[in-house]
Amino acid sequence: SKKAIVIGAGIAGIAAAIRLAVKGYAVSVFEANVTPGGKLAEIKKDGFRFDAGPSLLTLPGYIDELFALAGKDPSQYFKYQELDIICKYFYEDGTRLTAYADEAKFIKEITTITDEPAASLKKQRANSSKIYELTNPVFLERGFSGLNSLFNKEALKALVNLPKLDTARTMHRANQSFFKDKRLVQFYDRYATYNGSNPYTAPATLNVVPHLEQQLGAYFPQGGMYSIINTLVKLAEELGVKFHYQSPVDEIVLNNKVILGVKVKGELINADIVVSNMDIWFTYKKLLKDHPKLHPQKTLQQERSSSALVFYWGINTTFNELDLHNIFFSAHYKAEFDHIWKEKDIYHDPTVYLNISSKLNPDDAPRGCENWFVMINVPANTGQNWDGLTTQARKNILAKLSRLLNRDVTPLIISESILDPRGIESKTSSYQGSIYGTSSNSKYAAFMRHANKSGQVKGLYFCGGSVHPGGGIPLCLLSAKIVSQSVGR
Ligand code: FAD
């Protein structure tokens, strides 16, 4: 059978391996790290377990699809529950707001807490669904091979300017047109951060994101997020995929413009096709460094998405007012984004995301304790003084949480690990530690991501958050699907 090599065991690399194995390929995955998952990793420390990266699961159907494709019953492998409470929100003015999955309940919550009429929310939702219906079939689910083939420049311009896509105004402007209440504008602006972008510059097309979470649902996998990786690796192995850990690929080897294989620890390993799940920037700059003519300069120069600063805190008590997902909003959202995108530093009052998986998976913390994943959005790594920024941010975050929870949090911390953009960059080879590849801060950005199939090298493919259609688990899974479709057969 034909041989396929996948570079990297991130979620997209594993999904691509499964799809190619189902197609009859003999698949080998080479992963630099000791364990699979890439950004979707886990940390075990002092009796606590943390999901190190993603914590919110949307569109789990794309995971089920992989089992179904292999002729297995997904529910036997992968179990998850839909959340009734999607997230709890805390504002500096004392407002507490619960985002219920149920539309009627959420409308009641909003109309009780604010003066906003139900009609505002209905308008927002209709808009969000409309953009989803428009973009999903033609854009997300399909291989978009860039300017050269599918679209010429004029066609692209026409597409991007379709009034229904709402690219002409920013997300923030659109949300201001739906809501009078500033708290709700902020609530919906936050969805720009789901792909590492800025609501004050990103096109209103990104208002598609709340549709995924609020209308298609937020989910939690049994056993936590890392169970996604465990179960997919198991499926891949059952299909005959061979995983090689601690095996970084050093070079993609070509014969003219045809794939020959990859070099691992000095050895050439032949393959008919190679799928890189490594960040597109490093794929070219490291693995194809001897082929500068192949480098797509424009794509490589695109602005990167934001990164993250994460504290993993073991807390020696429990908080009843907290849920699985919690947000503590900045009092000055615009200033926070200006700091991330213009100053490239951290605002003194950042929006804090607190995820507590032990709320649903009690094994993740010792009895009477909670595992706090505390994250703020920060700029991509361009050489800032991260040690200094982290020390300052830690103080500000603890003050904010203590203020909004009416309790001094600092003495409750009994275990700590920290992840900053440098760590994300070095652990997963993500250029500048960005967590979603490139940003979507311009109206063309979404259409400028690198294609999933090389237009120049026969047998070379790309998957993962840095290429089309984008970052986040569902889009990474779609990139693998598009790869397998473009491989043919
Ligand atoms: P990656 O996870 O980037 O993995 C790439 C793999 O390739 C790594 O294992 C790396 O070691 C390996 N590799 C790289 N180079 C080589 C080489 N030369 N040879 C061999 N192996 C190599 N998404 C969501 O959907 N929901 C969330 O809530 C969410 N929150 C996030 C929070 C944080 C803190 C982070 C960091 C990310 C978050 N994301 C979230 C984004 C999500 O994690 C990513 O989009 C997704 O996991 C990226 O998967 P990937 O397939 O692109 O590969």
XYZ file of C-alpha atoms and ligand atoms in Angstrom:
542
model
C 0.000 0.000 0.000
C 0.976 3.612 -0.406
C 2.918 5.250 2.403
C 1.910 8.428 4.202
C 3.922 10.333 6.784
C 2.310 12.798 9.171
C 4.596 15.343 10.855
C 3.212 16.077 14.307
C 0.588 14.406 16.514
C -1.556 17.486 17.167
C -5.316 16.966 16.905
C -5.234 17.647 13.146
C -2.271 15.326 12.553
C -3.990 12.472 14.384
C -7.241 13.083 12.479
C -5.363 13.139 9.160
C -3.615 9.878 10.091
C -6.973 8.235 10.846
C -8.508 9.410 7.591
C -5.537 8.280 5.499
C -5.432 4.885 7.252
C -9.119 4.428 6.426
C -8.209 5.170 2.808
C -5.732 2.308 2.853
C -2.479 4.194 3.390
C 0.252 2.799 5.640
C 0.589 5.774 7.981
C 3.477 6.760 10.260
C 3.220 9.764 12.570
C 6.436 11.427 13.757
C 6.026 13.546 16.869
C 8.747 15.635 18.510
C 7.267 15.387 22.017
C 7.043 12.404 24.372
C 3.243 12.442 24.199
C 0.634 13.184 21.505
C -1.779 16.141 21.442
C 0.398 19.217 20.868
C -1.447 22.191 22.344
C -4.136 19.807 23.523
C -1.959 18.465 26.327
C -2.443 17.658 29.999
C -0.512 18.394 33.180
C -0.529 16.184 36.276
C 0.932 17.737 39.403
C 0.478 17.530 43.198
C -2.654 15.389 42.896
C -4.280 17.695 40.326
C -4.880 17.080 36.622
C -5.213 19.988 34.192
C -6.087 20.187 30.530
C -3.175 22.371 29.490
C -4.643 23.936 26.334
C -8.188 23.831 24.954
C -11.006 23.644 27.489
C -14.093 24.374 25.403
C -15.383 21.731 23.027
C -17.765 22.700 20.235
C -18.946 20.637 17.252
C -17.997 17.226 18.753
C -19.680 15.667 15.719
C -16.424 16.134 13.820
C -14.764 13.780 16.322
C -17.621 11.258 16.121
C -17.239 11.339 12.365
C -13.759 9.823 12.634
C -15.069 6.769 14.473
C -17.987 6.376 12.095
C -15.584 6.583 9.162
C -13.617 3.683 10.626
C -16.828 1.669 10.964
C -16.977 2.020 14.752
C -19.708 3.217 17.052
C -18.510 6.632 18.305
C -20.425 6.360 21.584
C -18.378 3.286 22.523
C -15.173 5.315 22.344
C -15.957 8.919 23.015
C -18.521 10.131 25.530
C -19.411 13.744 26.152
C -22.187 15.796 27.688
C -23.817 19.017 26.545
C -23.560 21.882 29.045
C -26.747 23.502 30.397
C -24.722 26.411 31.723
C -22.230 27.464 29.090
C -20.368 30.049 31.130
C -20.677 32.371 34.118
C -19.745 36.012 33.639
C -18.494 38.434 36.288
C -18.272 42.169 35.601
C -16.361 44.777 37.590
C -19.619 46.685 38.258
C -20.835 43.683 40.256
C -23.066 42.200 37.547
C -23.137 38.427 37.439
C -24.649 36.843 34.379
C -25.175 33.182 33.552
C -25.115 32.083 29.918
C -27.638 29.258 29.727
C -27.668 27.039 26.678
C -31.449 27.134 26.654
C -32.539 30.165 24.652
C -35.609 30.980 26.752
C -33.626 30.778 29.976
C -30.865 32.964 28.564
C -33.388 35.558 27.354
C -34.933 35.601 30.818
C -31.509 36.079 32.396
C -30.604 38.954 30.098
C -33.951 40.726 30.296
C -33.916 40.424 34.101
C -30.395 41.746 34.541
C -30.340 44.383 31.796
C -32.927 46.606 30.077
C -32.230 44.917 26.764
C -35.352 43.509 25.091
C -35.514 39.879 23.953
C -35.677 41.174 20.386
C -32.036 42.302 20.542
C -30.852 38.807 21.287
C -33.103 37.356 18.572
C -31.541 39.750 16.067
C -28.024 38.781 17.144
C -28.847 35.081 16.886
C -30.469 35.322 13.478
C -27.419 37.170 12.174
C -25.018 34.645 13.662
C -26.899 31.668 12.158
C -27.107 33.337 8.776
C -23.337 33.820 8.589
C -22.837 30.197 9.619
C -25.155 28.907 6.905
C -23.352 31.032 4.376
C -19.764 30.254 5.326
C -19.921 26.644 6.473
C -20.560 24.781 3.187
C -18.557 26.969 0.811
C -15.695 27.951 3.037
C -15.128 25.816 6.108
C -16.015 22.382 4.814
C -14.245 22.776 1.526
C -10.669 22.918 0.394
C -9.890 26.472 -0.408
C -6.803 26.486 -2.517
C -6.009 30.135 -2.434
C -6.002 32.816 -5.042
C -4.506 30.800 -7.841
C -7.052 28.173 -8.666
C -10.521 28.364 -7.204
C -10.751 32.104 -7.101
C -9.056 34.844 -8.977
C -8.510 38.159 -7.256
C -11.734 39.675 -8.566
C -13.833 36.709 -7.511
C -12.263 36.789 -4.081
C -13.026 40.463 -3.736
C -16.625 39.855 -4.699
C -16.923 37.015 -2.221
C -15.349 38.903 0.642
C -17.615 41.863 0.001
C -20.865 39.896 -0.044
C -23.077 42.099 2.163
C -24.420 39.094 4.012
C -20.935 38.174 5.216
C -20.853 41.472 7.080
C -17.175 42.118 6.360
C -17.587 45.877 5.933
C -17.849 46.645 9.642
C -16.037 45.373 12.703
C -17.422 42.827 15.102
C -17.660 45.487 17.778
C -19.686 47.822 15.525
C -22.068 45.018 14.625
C -22.578 44.122 18.281
C -23.288 47.764 19.067
C -26.021 47.631 16.457
C -27.613 44.628 18.168
C -27.305 45.735 21.797
C -27.563 48.994 23.724
C -26.260 47.467 26.943
C -22.453 47.692 27.063
C -22.213 44.457 29.032
C -23.847 42.533 26.213
C -21.697 44.191 23.574
C -18.671 43.068 25.575
C -20.165 39.596 25.983
C -20.420 39.171 22.204
C -17.149 40.968 21.410
C -15.312 38.313 23.391
C -16.010 35.707 20.723
C -13.267 37.316 18.592
C -10.787 35.835 21.040
C -11.965 32.314 20.142
C -9.611 32.504 17.205
C -7.154 34.910 18.738
C -8.429 38.096 17.108
C -9.430 41.639 18.090
C -13.165 42.533 18.019
C -12.329 46.192 17.360
C -10.657 45.335 14.032
C -11.887 41.862 13.043
C -14.716 41.787 10.493
C -18.230 41.218 11.812
C -18.160 37.894 9.952
C -16.620 36.528 13.136
C -20.036 36.895 14.731
C -20.466 33.388 13.362
C -18.608 32.107 16.445
C -21.387 32.540 19.059
C -23.625 30.457 16.802
C -21.344 27.477 17.364
C -21.315 27.836 21.133
C -24.806 29.144 21.885
C -26.869 27.409 19.230
C -24.944 24.254 18.356
C -23.819 23.735 21.929
C -20.856 23.623 24.298
C -19.704 20.172 25.391
C -17.507 18.494 27.940
C -15.842 15.135 27.231
C -15.980 12.471 29.903
C -12.559 12.404 31.536
C -11.667 15.908 30.343
C -10.342 17.358 27.099
C -7.277 15.131 26.938
C -9.534 12.095 26.573
C -10.100 13.330 23.003
C -6.444 12.678 22.257
C -6.317 9.357 24.125
C -9.339 8.012 22.318
C -8.275 9.224 18.853
C -4.777 7.788 19.236
C -6.337 4.483 20.255
C -8.557 4.529 17.167
C -5.592 5.393 14.943
C -3.541 2.538 16.378
C -6.404 0.120 15.837
C -6.329 1.190 12.199
C -2.623 0.376 12.022
C -1.176 3.896 12.343
C 2.344 3.827 13.815
C 3.236 6.633 16.228
C 6.895 7.549 16.770
C 7.430 9.886 19.736
C 10.516 11.957 20.505
C 11.081 11.861 16.769
C 11.262 15.389 15.391
C 11.302 15.618 11.608
C 14.273 17.742 10.497
C 13.608 18.006 6.799
C 11.023 17.342 4.129
C 12.956 15.703 1.305
C 12.019 16.422 -2.297
C 13.037 15.056 -5.642
C 12.531 18.090 -7.849
C 8.960 18.999 -7.057
C 7.871 15.589 -5.842
C 7.825 14.276 -2.280
C 10.501 11.720 -1.505
C 10.023 11.508 2.257
C 11.275 13.048 5.494
C 14.495 13.051 7.441
C 14.313 11.944 11.085
C 17.494 11.653 13.147
C 19.549 11.727 9.977
C 17.626 8.907 8.329
C 15.582 9.305 5.135
C 12.161 7.731 5.451
C 10.381 7.384 2.126
C 6.748 8.219 1.576
C 4.277 8.830 -1.230
C 2.673 11.686 0.634
C 3.693 13.885 3.560
C 1.196 15.811 5.697
C 2.686 18.537 7.868
C 0.816 19.306 11.077
C 3.700 21.562 12.083
C 2.988 25.288 12.074
C 3.167 26.461 8.455
C 5.840 29.044 9.316
C 8.232 26.451 10.737
C 7.297 23.918 8.059
C 8.817 26.263 5.480
C 11.506 27.920 7.618
C 12.871 24.692 9.093
C 11.747 21.653 7.125
C 11.929 23.296 3.686
C 14.663 25.810 4.433
C 16.721 24.675 1.450
C 13.864 25.570 -0.888
C 13.353 29.319 -0.393
C 11.685 29.611 -3.803
C 8.797 27.535 -2.503
C 8.154 29.870 0.426
C 4.835 31.749 0.135
C 6.142 35.092 1.406
C 2.786 36.844 1.755
C 1.251 34.038 3.773
C 4.263 33.773 6.023
C 4.219 37.501 6.742
C 0.604 37.540 7.929
C -0.103 38.824 11.426
C -0.189 35.991 13.959
C -3.070 35.356 16.340
C -2.752 36.264 19.993
C -1.129 33.920 22.484
C -1.996 32.955 26.056
C -0.619 33.222 29.550
C -1.942 30.359 31.670
C -1.661 29.652 35.384
C -2.565 26.148 36.526
C -3.467 26.516 40.172
C -4.389 23.795 42.634
C -6.874 25.465 45.016
C -7.426 23.994 48.467
C -11.134 24.768 48.678
C -14.236 24.919 46.486
C -16.296 27.846 45.165
C -20.021 27.243 44.761
C -20.591 30.346 42.658
C -18.182 29.100 39.986
C -18.921 26.729 37.119
C -16.882 24.842 34.510
C -16.323 28.015 32.446
C -16.089 31.458 34.067
C -15.159 34.886 32.718
C -14.074 37.903 34.727
C -14.345 40.834 32.358
C -11.971 43.772 32.104
C -13.615 47.099 32.929
C -11.977 48.586 29.813
C -12.168 46.078 27.007
C -10.863 48.419 24.291
C -7.790 49.232 26.392
C -7.144 45.537 26.938
C -7.114 44.847 23.189
C -5.024 47.954 22.488
C -2.431 46.575 24.849
C -2.455 43.153 23.203
C -2.391 44.402 19.592
C -0.698 47.807 19.696
C 1.520 47.941 22.783
C 2.165 44.178 22.559
C 2.060 43.924 26.324
C -0.475 43.091 29.042
C -3.139 45.491 30.301
C -3.282 45.902 34.088
C -6.944 44.803 34.142
C -7.127 41.840 31.756
C -10.185 39.680 31.123
C -9.596 36.474 33.063
C -10.893 33.111 31.904
C -11.190 30.515 34.658
C -11.857 26.888 33.772
C -12.426 24.289 36.479
C -12.668 20.801 34.991
C -12.971 19.237 38.457
C -16.510 20.681 38.563
C -17.516 17.944 36.106
C -14.611 15.537 36.484
C -14.032 15.275 40.252
C -10.967 13.050 39.755
C -9.087 16.113 38.483
C -8.582 17.468 42.034
C -8.184 16.009 45.518
C -11.371 15.960 47.608
C -12.401 19.454 48.722
C -10.077 21.086 46.167
C -10.435 22.527 42.656
C -8.112 22.645 39.643
C -8.060 26.191 38.308
C -6.947 26.840 34.730
C -6.569 30.620 34.685
C -5.895 32.213 31.305
C -5.563 35.681 29.840
C -5.065 36.642 26.211
C -1.630 38.096 25.543
C 0.257 39.190 22.430
C 2.266 36.758 20.353
C 5.897 36.441 21.406
C 8.096 39.062 19.778
C 10.728 39.036 22.497
C 8.892 40.751 25.362
C 10.147 40.421 28.935
C 7.791 37.559 29.783
C 9.181 36.966 33.268
C 8.412 40.561 34.256
C 5.045 40.615 32.484
C 4.050 37.323 34.112
C 4.905 38.465 37.643
C 2.862 41.642 37.167
C -0.065 39.834 35.509
C -0.169 37.236 38.281
C -0.588 39.989 40.871
C -3.302 41.753 38.850
C -5.193 38.528 38.148
C -5.187 37.500 41.801
C -6.375 40.951 42.862
C -9.166 40.833 40.289
C -10.360 37.334 41.199
C -10.206 38.144 44.907
C -12.160 41.368 44.324
C -14.912 39.774 42.250
C -15.192 36.645 44.417
C -15.018 38.568 47.704
C -12.288 36.307 48.988
C -8.502 36.416 49.047
C -7.516 33.751 46.541
C -3.710 33.968 46.921
C -3.362 31.860 50.120
C -5.592 29.130 48.630
C -3.054 28.185 45.946
C -1.275 24.940 46.858
C 0.140 24.008 43.450
C 1.252 26.077 40.467
C 2.504 25.681 36.918
C 2.747 28.450 34.325
C 2.619 28.485 30.509
C 3.631 31.607 28.588
C 3.991 32.315 24.834
C 7.623 31.204 24.873
C 6.525 27.862 26.311
C 3.785 27.458 23.710
C 6.314 28.224 20.974
C 8.956 25.809 22.249
C 6.581 22.995 23.234
C 4.571 22.875 19.999
C 6.703 24.762 17.446
C 4.048 27.441 17.005
C 5.611 30.557 15.549
C 5.566 33.337 18.182
C 3.531 31.073 20.463
C 0.353 32.131 18.699
C -2.426 29.716 19.531
C -4.580 29.933 16.408
C -2.027 30.433 13.619
C -2.751 33.733 11.894
C -5.154 36.368 13.197
C -8.448 37.315 11.520
C -8.037 41.014 12.113
C -8.652 42.005 8.504
C -11.460 41.121 6.202
C -9.224 39.187 3.831
C -7.330 37.278 6.511
C -9.726 34.344 6.682
C -9.305 33.842 2.945
C -5.531 34.162 3.019
C -4.669 31.143 5.102
C -2.347 28.621 3.525
C -4.110 25.932 1.492
C -4.225 22.316 2.684
C -2.488 21.018 -0.440
C 0.750 22.317 -1.871
C 0.308 23.870 -5.289
C 3.991 23.321 -6.030
C 5.122 20.037 -4.516
C 3.396 16.826 -5.523
C 2.441 14.777 -2.461
C 2.760 17.570 0.120
C -0.191 18.517 2.339
C -0.816 20.715 5.383
C -3.204 20.481 8.322
C -3.652 22.172 11.695
C -4.495 25.525 13.169
C -2.039 27.566 11.094
C -3.568 26.651 7.727
C -7.042 26.674 6.162
C -9.680 26.835 7.603
C -8.106 27.926 10.931
C -7.420 27.268 14.591
C -9.483 25.645 17.310
C -10.378 21.971 17.514
C -13.275 21.863 15.021
C -11.425 23.773 12.312
C -8.282 21.684 12.844
C -10.410 18.564 12.342
C -11.830 20.086 9.162
C -8.327 20.760 7.841
C -7.606 17.028 8.148
C -10.839 16.238 6.335
C -9.930 18.567 3.476
C -6.459 16.993 3.253
C -7.925 13.530 2.905
C -10.384 14.762 0.290
C -7.634 16.358 -1.760
C -5.456 13.252 -1.593
C -8.127 11.549 -3.674
C -9.110 7.896 -3.914
P -0.653 21.478 17.526
O -1.427 21.292 18.752
O -0.036 22.788 17.248
O 0.444 20.345 17.501
C 1.452 20.254 16.544
C 2.302 19.054 16.921
O 3.339 18.918 15.965
C 2.966 19.209 18.286
O 2.715 18.063 19.053
C 4.432 19.369 17.943
O 5.298 18.834 18.934
C 4.530 18.596 16.659
N 5.644 19.012 15.816
C 5.961 20.269 15.431
N 7.041 20.247 14.654
C 7.424 18.962 14.521
C 8.468 18.297 13.821
N 9.357 18.960 13.072
N 8.550 16.951 13.912
C 7.662 16.246 14.650
N 6.658 16.820 15.334
C 6.529 18.169 15.262
N -9.172 25.403 20.822
C -10.475 25.101 21.051
O -11.135 24.523 20.160
N -11.079 25.408 22.247
C -10.390 25.995 23.260
O -10.935 26.219 24.328
C -9.009 26.344 23.048
N -8.275 26.922 24.033
C -6.916 26.991 23.912
C -6.146 27.384 25.014
C -4.755 27.365 24.955
C -3.948 27.779 26.141
C -4.132 26.962 23.751
C -2.627 26.908 23.662
C -4.892 26.619 22.629
C -6.284 26.625 22.700
N -7.090 26.240 21.611
C -8.428 26.002 21.798
C -6.511 26.034 20.273
C -6.237 24.569 19.985
O -5.503 24.032 21.038
C -5.421 24.448 18.713
O -6.059 25.122 17.633
C -5.230 22.991 18.293
O -5.031 22.136 19.380
C -4.046 22.950 17.361
O -3.886 21.669 16.832
P -2.911 21.382 15.639
O -3.405 20.147 14.975
O -2.741 22.580 14.797
O -1.510 21.002 16.269
